[in-house]
PDB file of C-alpha atoms in Angstrom:
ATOM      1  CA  UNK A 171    -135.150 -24.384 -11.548  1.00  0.00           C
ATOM      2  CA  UNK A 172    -135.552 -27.730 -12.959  1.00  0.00           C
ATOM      3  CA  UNK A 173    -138.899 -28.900 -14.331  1.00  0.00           C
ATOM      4  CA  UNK A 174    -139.996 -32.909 -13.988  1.00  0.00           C
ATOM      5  CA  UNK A 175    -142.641 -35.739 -13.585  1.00  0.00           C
ATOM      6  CA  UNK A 176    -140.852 -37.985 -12.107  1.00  0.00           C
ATOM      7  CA  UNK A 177    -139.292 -38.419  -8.553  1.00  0.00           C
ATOM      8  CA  UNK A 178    -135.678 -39.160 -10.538  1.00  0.00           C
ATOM      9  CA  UNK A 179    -136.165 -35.327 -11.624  1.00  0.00           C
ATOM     10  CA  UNK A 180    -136.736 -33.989  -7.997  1.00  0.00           C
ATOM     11  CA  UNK A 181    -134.204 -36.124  -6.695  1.00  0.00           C
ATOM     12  CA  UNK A 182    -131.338 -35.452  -8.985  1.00  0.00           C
ATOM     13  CA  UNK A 183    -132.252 -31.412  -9.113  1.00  0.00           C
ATOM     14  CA  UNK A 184    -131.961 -31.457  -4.956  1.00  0.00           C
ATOM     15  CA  UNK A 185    -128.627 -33.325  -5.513  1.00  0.00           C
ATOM     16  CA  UNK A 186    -127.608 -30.423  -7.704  1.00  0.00           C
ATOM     17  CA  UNK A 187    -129.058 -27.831  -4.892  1.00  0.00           C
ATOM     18  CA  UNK A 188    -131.684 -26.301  -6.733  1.00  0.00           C
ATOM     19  CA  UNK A 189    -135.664 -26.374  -6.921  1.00  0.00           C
ATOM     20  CA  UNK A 190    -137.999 -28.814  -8.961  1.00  0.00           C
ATOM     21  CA  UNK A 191    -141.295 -27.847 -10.023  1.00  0.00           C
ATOM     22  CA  UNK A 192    -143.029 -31.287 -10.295  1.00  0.00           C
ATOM     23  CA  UNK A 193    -145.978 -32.117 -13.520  1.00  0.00           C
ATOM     24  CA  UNK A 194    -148.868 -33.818 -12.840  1.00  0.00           C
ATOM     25  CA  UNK A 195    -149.005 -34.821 -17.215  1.00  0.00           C
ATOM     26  CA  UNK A 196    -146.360 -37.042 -17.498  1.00  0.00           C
ATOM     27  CA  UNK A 197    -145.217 -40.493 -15.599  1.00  0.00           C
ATOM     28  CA  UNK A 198    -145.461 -39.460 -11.996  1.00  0.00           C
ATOM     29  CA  UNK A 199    -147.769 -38.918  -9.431  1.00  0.00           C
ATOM     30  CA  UNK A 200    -148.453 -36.663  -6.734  1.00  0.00           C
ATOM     31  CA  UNK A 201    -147.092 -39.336  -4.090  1.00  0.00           C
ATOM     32  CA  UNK A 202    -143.439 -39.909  -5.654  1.00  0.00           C
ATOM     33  CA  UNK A 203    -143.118 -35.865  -6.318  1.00  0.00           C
ATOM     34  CA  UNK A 204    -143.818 -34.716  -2.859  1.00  0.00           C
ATOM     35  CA  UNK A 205    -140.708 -33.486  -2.283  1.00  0.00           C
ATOM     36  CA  UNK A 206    -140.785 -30.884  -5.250  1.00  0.00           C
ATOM     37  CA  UNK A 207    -141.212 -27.251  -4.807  1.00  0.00           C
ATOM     38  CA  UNK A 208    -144.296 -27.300  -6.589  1.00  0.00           C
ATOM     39  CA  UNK A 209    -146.618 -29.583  -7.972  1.00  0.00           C
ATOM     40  CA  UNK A 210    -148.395 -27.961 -11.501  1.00  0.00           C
ATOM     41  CA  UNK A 211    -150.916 -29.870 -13.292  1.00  0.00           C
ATOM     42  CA  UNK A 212    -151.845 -27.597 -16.705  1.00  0.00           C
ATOM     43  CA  UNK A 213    -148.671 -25.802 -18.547  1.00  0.00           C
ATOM     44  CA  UNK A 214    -150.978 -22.598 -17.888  1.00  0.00           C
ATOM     45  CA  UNK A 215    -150.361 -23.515 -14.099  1.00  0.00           C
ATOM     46  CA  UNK A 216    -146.339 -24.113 -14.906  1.00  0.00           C
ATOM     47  CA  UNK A 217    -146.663 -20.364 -17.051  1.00  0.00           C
ATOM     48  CA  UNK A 218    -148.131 -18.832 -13.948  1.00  0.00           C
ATOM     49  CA  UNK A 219    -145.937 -20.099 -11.223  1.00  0.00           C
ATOM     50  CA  UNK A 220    -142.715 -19.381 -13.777  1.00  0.00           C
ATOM     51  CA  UNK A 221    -145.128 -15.854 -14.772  1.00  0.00           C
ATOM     52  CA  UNK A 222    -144.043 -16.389 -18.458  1.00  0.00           C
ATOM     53  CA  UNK A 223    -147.005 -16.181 -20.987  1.00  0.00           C
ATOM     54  CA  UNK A 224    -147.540 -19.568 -23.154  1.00  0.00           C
TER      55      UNK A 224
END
């Protein structure tokens, strides 16, 4: 699982055949992370989907 916020992230985790969970906090935006598994906009949203406490 590889965690981004930008579409560089989603892109190069799909090249490496595995799932991007895409953040809403950094330099992206919902448009240019469509393609991720997820889109998370609080770490407590990241800590739930991962179900790890923070």
């Amino acid at each position: 699982m590889h965690i981004g916020d930008l579409h560089h992230d989603v892109a190069g985790a799909s090249a490496e055949g595995i799932d991007c969970i895409g953040v809403l906090w950094g330099y992206g935006d919902p448009e240019s992370l469509r393609s991720a598994a997820a889109l998370v906009t609080t770490a407590a949203e990241l800590a739930s989907l991962l179900a790890v406490e923070i």
